[in-house]
Amino acid sequence: MPRVVSVYFPYLTTDRIRRSGAEAIPVDQPLVVVSKSGSKRWLSAVDRVALGLGLRPGMPTSKAQAMVANLAMVDAEPAEDAATLKRLALWMLRQYSPVVAVDGTDGIVMDTEGADHLQGGEELLASGLVNRLRSRGLAARAAVADTWGAAHAIARLASVEVTVVPRGSLAKAVAGLPVQALRLSAETVQALRSFGVETIGQLSAMPRAPLTLRLGPEPARRLDQMFGRLAEPIEPIRTPELVEVSKNFPEPIGAAETIAKYTRRLVGMLSTRLERQGLGVRRCDLVFQRVDNTRQHLRAGLAKPVRDPARISKLLCDRIEKIDPGFGIEKMTLVALMVEPLEEHQVATELIEESVVDLAPLVDILGNRGHRLYRVAPVASDVPERSVKRIAPTAPERAETWVAKWPRPSRLLASPEPIEVVALLPDHPPAAFTWRGKRRKVKRADGPERIFGEWWLRPRELQAVRDYFVVEDEFGERFWVYRAGDGVDLGTGSQRWFLHGIFG
C-alpha cells in the first residue's frame, strides 16, 4: 500500500509576502491580505501576529481595522500564491518523490512509496522537509498516512508540525476528526451537523443508503477515499520544460522481461531528445500506471549528467523486481527531472596520456541502491572535528591538505566521549583512565599537543585550549585523549578529560 505525505502551509500568502521583502513589514507588525468583490472587502489570509490578536480569514476589513490599529494590509494576489505553490511542488518533485501534486490552494501532496528510505524513513523525511521549508521562511505542517484524504485532514488539523500515522492505524487516527476534514462543501457539512453528525467516526457508522439518499454520493465517496476503499490517484505535476517520453499499451503488460524491454526503449527515446537539446540527465523517474489506476515508480540518480542509454537502462532495469504490476501496466512514463548541459569531450588515447578511470558509474549503482556515498576532504582547521568535511564522491580534488606535524588517529569518534582520568596537573599525561566502564592503565604516553580555539569563528573560544595526548595501555592499544583547558585556569576549559580517537 502506498504512503502519502500531505504538506500544509497555514500562512502561505503572508509568508510569501514577507519573504519577498517588497513591503518591508516589521516582523512584529500584524499582516493581513485583503480580497475584494465589488465594494465588499474581507480578510483572505492573516499571519501569526494577526491571528494572535483575534483576526480571522473571512472577517470584514472594517472590523479588522477597528480591532487592530497598526494593521499592515496587502491586496490578495491569488496568481502569485498559485505560482509559489507550483514552484514548491516542482522542488519536492526533484528532491523527494516522483509523484507530487498541488493540493488545493494551501498544500502539496506526494506519494513516497519507495522513496522514503532515501531520506532515512518517513519520520525523518517529513521532519526534514518541514525544517527545510522553515529555513526558507515558510511555516508548514506535514502528515504521513495510508491515503491522501487522511494525510490531508491530519496535516490541517494536527497541532504538531509532523504526524506519522502507522500503517493499519488510519481508522483510529481519523475517527475523532470533524466532518469538514473530508473536503466536503460547506452546505454538506452544515447538513450533517443538523443531523447531529460532528465527527468522521459518527459519519462512518451511519447506514450508507439513507446517507446517500439525503446528501448525495459525495460524503460516501470521500469516506471511501479516506479509508482506502476507493482509489484517489495523485496526478504528478508536469511542466513544459521537463523532458518526458511515454508508452501506452493496448494490452496491459506484467512480465519483468517485457517491462525491461520497454524501459530500454523509453530510455533510448529520452536520450535522443536530450541529445537534440545538448543535455544530460542527473535524475529521472520511471512511472508505471496500472490498470487499477494506481502508480508505482522507480527513480534513478546520476553523479554527473549522462545520456548514455545503456548506463541509464542498467540503473532502472536492475530494480524492476521492486515493481508489482498487479493486474497489468497500461502506461509507462519516463521523465527527466534534473538535466544539465552535456558537452562532448575529446577522449585522449593511451599513446598521448594516461587514461583516467571514471568512478561515476560505480557511484551511480551504489547510490541507487540506497547507499549514501561521500568522500572526506581536508579543511584548514586545527580543531580535529572541523578539519574534515564530506563532499560528493565525484567532486574535484581540493587544494587543501592536512598538516602532518603530529600523529592523528585512524578513527576519530563522532563526538568526544568523557573519560575518568588519574593524572597529575597541569602537564602530565594520564596514568590511568576509565572509558565505557573499563579501566585502562597507561604504559606509554606522548604529549601534550596544545590546540587553541578558533576565536574568529566563535568569540567564546578566545581563551579555550585543548591538551592532546597519545596514550598506550597495557594491551598495546593506543588512544587519543585530551583535557579541556590548560590544567590551571577554568577560563580555558572545564579541565575534564575526553577520548577523541583510536589509533589502528
XYZ file of C-alpha atoms in Angstrom:
504
model
C 0.000 0.000 0.000
C 1.402 3.434 -0.896
C 2.161 6.036 1.736
C 1.088 9.620 1.240
C 2.632 12.804 2.638
C 0.457 15.919 2.819
C 2.201 19.250 3.408
C 0.029 22.138 4.608
C 1.102 25.790 4.543
C -1.072 27.640 7.110
C 0.485 31.039 6.308
C 1.453 30.589 2.670
C 0.301 34.032 1.468
C 1.715 36.086 4.336
C 4.964 34.082 4.395
C 5.339 34.717 0.661
C 4.838 38.461 1.149
C 7.372 38.645 3.973
C 9.901 36.570 2.015
C 9.624 38.869 -0.988
C 10.573 41.858 1.166
C 8.670 44.169 -1.164
C 6.517 45.606 1.613
C 9.301 45.772 4.262
C 6.825 44.963 7.032
C 8.319 44.640 10.554
C 8.186 41.147 11.978
C 6.064 42.211 14.970
C 3.525 44.156 12.873
C 0.317 42.219 12.116
C -0.101 41.469 8.409
C -3.363 40.652 6.632
C -4.238 40.027 2.990
C -7.403 41.687 1.664
C -9.663 40.311 -1.073
C -12.269 42.403 -2.879
C -15.534 41.741 -4.636
C -17.242 44.951 -5.722
C -17.493 47.130 -2.637
C -17.061 44.182 -0.268
C -13.626 43.705 1.303
C -12.612 40.898 3.631
C -9.508 39.180 5.020
C -8.438 36.240 2.890
C -5.283 35.489 4.912
C -3.704 36.553 8.218
C -0.260 35.976 9.684
C 0.637 34.589 13.119
C 0.699 38.005 14.806
C -2.715 38.963 13.435
C -4.108 35.563 14.378
C -2.947 36.088 17.952
C -4.820 39.410 18.051
C -8.104 37.734 17.167
C -8.222 38.367 13.412
C -9.510 35.529 11.233
C -9.824 34.851 7.491
C -13.268 35.870 6.235
C -13.550 38.771 8.672
C -14.677 42.119 7.134
C -11.776 44.523 6.690
C -13.598 47.314 8.548
C -13.969 45.120 11.642
C -10.301 44.127 11.495
C -9.210 47.775 11.326
C -11.415 48.606 14.294
C -9.837 45.781 16.336
C -6.172 46.432 15.449
C -4.763 49.908 14.848
C -1.340 49.313 13.240
C -2.534 46.757 10.703
C -0.484 46.143 7.546
C -2.848 45.329 4.688
C -1.794 43.911 1.319
C -4.047 43.158 -1.644
C -4.540 39.487 -2.464
C -2.652 38.036 -5.435
C -4.029 34.514 -5.991
C -1.894 34.020 -9.111
C 1.299 34.684 -7.131
C 0.215 32.255 -4.417
C -0.509 29.574 -7.020
C 2.866 30.156 -8.679
C 4.651 29.853 -5.325
C 2.859 26.598 -4.580
C 3.761 25.256 -8.012
C 7.431 26.109 -7.553
C 7.429 24.325 -4.199
C 5.794 21.270 -5.772
C 8.448 21.144 -8.509
C 11.184 21.421 -5.884
C 9.694 18.500 -3.922
C 9.305 16.535 -7.163
C 13.040 16.791 -7.776
C 14.095 16.234 -4.177
C 11.672 13.777 -2.584
C 9.288 11.797 -4.772
C 8.361 11.197 -8.428
C 4.651 11.672 -7.634
C 3.953 15.188 -6.340
C 0.884 17.367 -6.909
C -0.581 20.637 -5.701
C -3.315 20.025 -3.114
C -5.829 22.872 -3.231
C -4.633 26.412 -2.600
C -2.620 25.752 0.548
C -0.914 22.382 0.291
C 1.095 19.781 -1.598
C 0.630 16.015 -1.631
C 3.115 13.331 -2.641
C 3.352 9.559 -2.790
C 6.577 8.457 -1.078
C 6.388 4.720 -1.777
C 9.934 3.520 -2.408
C 11.420 6.982 -1.783
C 11.232 7.463 1.989
C 14.173 5.135 2.722
C 16.465 7.521 0.844
C 15.640 10.157 3.496
C 16.075 7.809 6.454
C 12.419 6.818 6.835
C 9.038 8.533 6.999
C 9.664 10.434 10.226
C 12.975 11.876 9.029
C 11.580 12.651 5.591
C 8.652 14.644 6.977
C 10.610 16.428 9.714
C 13.486 17.204 7.355
C 11.072 18.634 4.800
C 9.383 20.863 7.395
C 12.758 22.074 8.668
C 13.994 22.908 5.171
C 10.817 24.853 4.471
C 11.197 26.741 7.761
C 14.748 27.709 6.809
C 13.245 29.293 3.686
C 10.773 31.330 5.724
C 7.750 29.072 5.198
C 5.751 27.558 8.046
C 4.461 24.073 7.251
C 2.849 21.017 8.829
C 3.250 17.531 7.381
C 1.318 14.300 7.887
C 2.085 10.792 6.644
C -0.783 8.312 6.267
C -2.069 5.471 4.089
C -4.369 7.688 1.993
C -4.465 11.165 0.535
C -7.678 12.038 2.378
C -6.314 11.041 5.796
C -2.973 12.812 5.336
C -4.760 15.946 4.053
C -7.062 16.083 7.067
C -4.437 15.379 9.732
C -1.942 17.919 8.341
C -4.561 20.684 8.600
C -5.981 19.776 11.984
C -2.993 18.487 13.958
C -1.363 20.777 16.486
C 2.159 19.461 15.840
C 4.409 20.019 12.852
C 4.870 16.347 11.911
C 2.420 13.464 12.316
C 3.121 9.917 11.139
C 0.147 7.530 11.241
C 1.435 3.927 11.465
C 0.277 1.508 8.794
C -3.062 -0.021 9.696
C -3.910 2.658 12.298
C -5.764 5.016 9.968
C -9.286 4.363 11.280
C -8.292 5.164 14.850
C -6.373 8.279 13.808
C -9.252 9.914 11.894
C -12.293 8.771 13.891
C -12.337 11.884 16.088
C -11.714 14.430 13.322
C -14.545 16.825 12.408
C -16.533 16.103 9.249
C -15.171 19.195 7.439
C -11.862 17.302 7.246
C -13.454 15.184 4.481
C -13.163 18.061 1.974
C -16.949 18.398 1.715
C -18.819 21.549 0.726
C -19.923 23.950 3.465
C -23.576 23.130 2.730
C -22.971 19.386 3.187
C -21.069 19.941 6.445
C -23.905 22.127 7.750
C -26.470 19.490 6.792
C -24.512 16.774 8.601
C -24.313 18.904 11.727
C -28.056 19.434 11.624
C -28.341 15.636 11.784
C -26.094 15.576 14.857
C -23.065 14.235 12.954
C -19.915 16.041 14.083
C -17.051 13.586 13.571
C -15.830 11.207 10.874
C -16.348 8.280 13.227
C -20.039 9.169 13.632
C -20.441 9.579 9.879
C -18.787 6.240 9.057
C -21.175 4.478 11.463
C -24.259 5.775 9.614
C -26.102 3.474 7.177
C -24.862 4.170 3.638
C -28.209 4.155 1.774
C -30.038 6.837 3.844
C -26.896 8.987 3.821
C -26.646 8.881 0.025
C -30.383 9.455 -0.380
C -30.324 12.632 1.716
C -26.977 14.174 0.809
C -25.946 12.553 -2.459
C -22.914 10.341 -3.175
C -20.190 12.832 -2.154
C -19.973 12.060 1.625
C -19.765 8.314 0.982
C -17.175 8.829 -1.766
C -14.964 10.966 0.471
C -15.265 8.416 3.272
C -14.215 5.594 0.937
C -11.237 7.642 -0.276
C -10.126 8.432 3.260
C -10.287 4.798 4.377
C -8.658 3.484 1.186
C -11.704 1.673 -0.139
C -11.729 3.886 -3.234
C -8.535 4.840 -5.062
C -7.600 8.527 -5.236
C -4.623 8.679 -7.591
C -2.208 11.598 -7.428
C -1.639 13.152 -10.845
C 2.020 14.288 -10.807
C 2.771 17.904 -11.614
C 4.365 18.426 -15.006
C 5.798 21.492 -16.751
C 6.798 22.050 -20.391
C 10.493 22.206 -19.532
C 10.511 18.631 -18.219
C 11.701 16.179 -20.877
C 9.195 13.325 -20.899
C 8.500 10.238 -23.038
C 5.748 7.658 -22.555
C 4.340 4.434 -23.950
C 0.690 3.290 -23.837
C -0.079 -0.416 -24.129
C -3.231 -1.699 -25.890
C -2.904 -4.826 -23.732
C -1.536 -4.499 -20.189
C 1.945 -5.913 -19.583
C 3.295 -7.562 -16.453
C 6.301 -9.788 -17.183
C 9.631 -8.447 -15.915
C 11.300 -9.128 -19.284
C 8.641 -7.113 -21.105
C 8.914 -4.234 -18.648
C 12.705 -4.216 -19.073
C 12.374 -4.217 -22.874
C 10.118 -1.173 -22.925
C 12.249 0.528 -20.272
C 15.235 0.335 -22.609
C 13.126 1.703 -25.467
C 11.934 4.658 -23.396
C 15.492 5.384 -22.303
C 16.578 5.398 -25.949
C 13.804 7.844 -26.831
C 14.708 10.068 -23.890
C 18.407 10.050 -24.796
C 17.571 11.112 -28.360
C 15.551 14.081 -27.131
C 18.264 15.065 -24.667
C 20.892 14.896 -27.407
C 18.892 17.314 -29.565
C 18.912 19.807 -26.699
C 22.542 19.226 -25.705
C 21.527 17.980 -22.252
C 22.369 15.137 -19.935
C 20.136 13.753 -17.194
C 21.023 13.866 -13.490
C 17.763 12.453 -12.130
C 14.934 10.623 -13.892
C 11.722 8.867 -12.857
C 10.092 5.872 -14.490
C 6.375 5.837 -13.601
C 4.166 2.765 -14.125
C 0.413 3.302 -14.321
C -1.524 0.123 -13.570
C -4.975 -0.821 -14.775
C -6.363 -0.304 -11.248
C -5.485 3.420 -11.580
C -2.591 3.253 -9.138
C 1.029 4.172 -9.820
C 4.413 2.757 -8.974
C 7.740 4.290 -9.805
C 11.497 3.941 -9.962
C 13.918 6.822 -9.519
C 17.465 6.888 -10.828
C 20.041 9.493 -9.883
C 23.399 10.063 -11.521
C 26.528 11.703 -10.178
C 27.175 13.529 -13.457
C 24.946 14.478 -16.420
C 24.585 11.418 -18.666
C 22.634 10.422 -21.768
C 24.201 7.006 -22.391
C 21.172 4.686 -22.895
C 22.995 1.587 -21.636
C 24.054 3.234 -18.389
C 20.640 4.725 -17.614
C 18.841 1.497 -18.577
C 21.002 -0.547 -16.220
C 20.162 1.672 -13.253
C 16.430 1.294 -13.913
C 16.319 -2.349 -15.010
C 18.349 -3.521 -12.004
C 15.384 -2.639 -9.761
C 12.453 -3.786 -11.863
C 11.775 -6.625 -9.421
C 10.531 -3.981 -6.972
C 7.605 -3.174 -9.278
C 4.362 -5.045 -8.628
C 2.399 -4.949 -11.922
C -0.806 -6.138 -10.237
C -3.368 -6.873 -12.946
C -1.144 -5.215 -15.529
C 0.593 -1.989 -16.516
C -1.168 0.111 -19.135
C 1.260 3.022 -19.399
C 4.941 3.731 -18.741
C 6.341 7.270 -18.499
C 9.987 8.296 -18.238
C 10.662 11.856 -17.047
C 13.995 13.668 -16.842
C 13.548 15.752 -13.696
C 17.038 17.235 -13.450
C 19.060 17.959 -16.564
C 22.314 19.808 -17.167
C 24.236 20.839 -20.281
C 26.406 17.998 -21.548
C 29.340 18.779 -23.790
C 31.263 16.247 -25.828
C 34.946 15.874 -24.891
C 37.822 14.520 -26.938
C 38.974 11.211 -25.458
C 42.747 11.087 -25.201
C 44.418 7.938 -26.479
C 46.777 5.981 -24.266
C 49.621 6.892 -26.637
C 49.260 10.548 -25.603
C 48.356 10.482 -21.932
C 47.327 8.067 -19.255
C 43.651 7.155 -19.093
C 41.694 8.259 -16.037
C 39.282 5.738 -14.545
C 35.774 7.193 -14.212
C 34.175 6.063 -10.944
C 30.834 7.743 -11.705
C 29.138 4.512 -12.997
C 30.039 2.678 -9.787
C 28.875 5.633 -7.697
C 25.564 5.630 -9.585
C 24.978 1.916 -8.976
C 25.717 2.097 -5.256
C 23.813 5.363 -4.790
C 20.673 3.984 -6.422
C 20.767 1.008 -4.067
C 20.202 3.402 -1.176
C 23.800 3.902 -0.034
C 24.853 7.421 0.905
C 28.244 7.969 -0.666
C 30.741 10.698 0.098
C 34.443 11.471 0.276
C 36.287 13.041 3.164
C 38.136 16.225 2.252
C 40.563 18.274 4.383
C 39.627 21.653 5.825
C 42.074 24.294 7.016
C 41.456 23.958 10.769
C 43.492 22.780 13.753
C 40.364 21.653 15.640
C 40.085 17.943 14.743
C 36.325 17.728 14.255
C 36.439 20.786 11.974
C 39.375 19.611 9.890
C 37.278 17.318 7.663
C 34.129 17.687 5.635
C 32.032 15.447 3.453
C 31.959 16.137 -0.274
C 30.362 14.394 -3.244
C 32.230 11.238 -4.348
C 32.822 12.690 -7.817
C 33.778 16.199 -6.672
C 37.089 17.544 -7.989
C 40.204 17.354 -5.864
C 40.625 20.154 -3.316
C 43.742 22.239 -2.859
C 43.770 21.954 0.954
C 45.852 19.252 2.637
C 46.254 18.092 6.212
C 49.348 19.213 8.101
C 51.227 16.099 9.217
C 53.162 17.614 12.126
C 51.601 15.381 14.767
C 50.165 11.852 14.608
C 46.418 11.583 14.085
C 44.217 8.552 14.877
C 42.843 6.408 12.076
C 39.416 6.517 13.732
C 38.031 9.811 15.010
C 34.905 9.453 17.161
C 31.765 11.262 16.017
C 31.927 13.283 19.228
C 34.486 13.173 22.099
C 33.448 10.801 24.898
C 34.098 11.730 28.574
C 36.551 9.566 30.483
C 37.670 9.345 34.109
C 41.363 10.057 34.420
C 44.095 9.835 37.053
C 46.668 12.487 36.106
C 48.990 14.986 37.703
C 48.122 18.543 36.658
C 48.944 20.635 34.781
C 51.220 18.980 32.200
C 51.453 15.260 32.939
C 49.679 12.645 30.802
C 47.093 10.291 32.318
C 48.407 7.473 34.485
C 45.135 5.571 34.050
C 41.697 6.230 32.580
C 38.277 4.614 32.502
C 36.359 4.530 29.224
C 32.991 2.842 28.690
C 33.225 1.166 32.077
C 36.676 -0.376 31.514
C 39.713 0.859 33.435
C 42.984 1.028 31.482
C 46.479 1.583 32.855
C 48.697 3.816 30.726
C 52.129 2.364 29.917
C 53.362 4.975 27.450
C 52.278 8.499 26.530
C 53.331 11.343 24.294
C 52.268 14.969 24.550
C 50.838 17.382 25.226
C 49.935 18.883 21.868
C 48.091 22.130 22.564
C 45.290 23.159 20.202
C 43.852 26.643 20.563
C 40.257 27.693 19.997
C 39.265 29.464 16.800
C 38.194 32.811 18.232
C 37.428 34.239 14.789
C 34.636 31.687 14.428
C 33.261 31.760 17.978
C 34.177 34.545 20.432
C 33.839 32.116 23.366
C 36.925 30.256 22.099
C 39.219 33.235 22.626
C 40.900 31.601 25.641
C 39.846 27.971 25.076
C 42.549 25.331 24.644
C 42.838 21.556 24.490
C 45.859 19.498 25.503
C 46.022 16.246 23.494
C 47.990 13.127 24.459
C 48.682 9.876 22.621
C 48.458 7.126 25.246
C 49.063 3.360 25.097
C 47.517 0.923 27.585
C 48.852 -2.378 28.934
C 47.310 -4.289 25.989
C 49.098 -2.198 23.370
C 46.030 -0.241 22.293
C 46.650 3.424 21.538
C 44.173 6.239 22.126
C 43.948 9.970 21.524
C 42.748 11.785 24.656
C 42.607 15.417 25.628
C 41.977 17.693 28.579
C 39.628 20.645 28.001
C 41.706 23.510 29.399
C 45.293 24.174 30.406
C 45.021 22.353 33.721
C 45.092 25.581 35.773
C 42.611 28.243 34.604
C 38.917 27.321 34.386
C 38.511 30.104 31.841
C 40.403 27.977 29.319
C 38.114 24.965 29.706
C 36.315 22.691 32.136
C 39.524 20.665 32.877
C 37.562 17.491 32.097
C 39.094 14.663 30.050
C 37.770 13.156 26.836
C 38.671 10.367 24.432
C 38.576 11.631 20.844
C 40.152 8.928 18.680
C 41.622 5.445 18.382
C 44.809 4.504 16.543
C 44.660 1.449 14.307
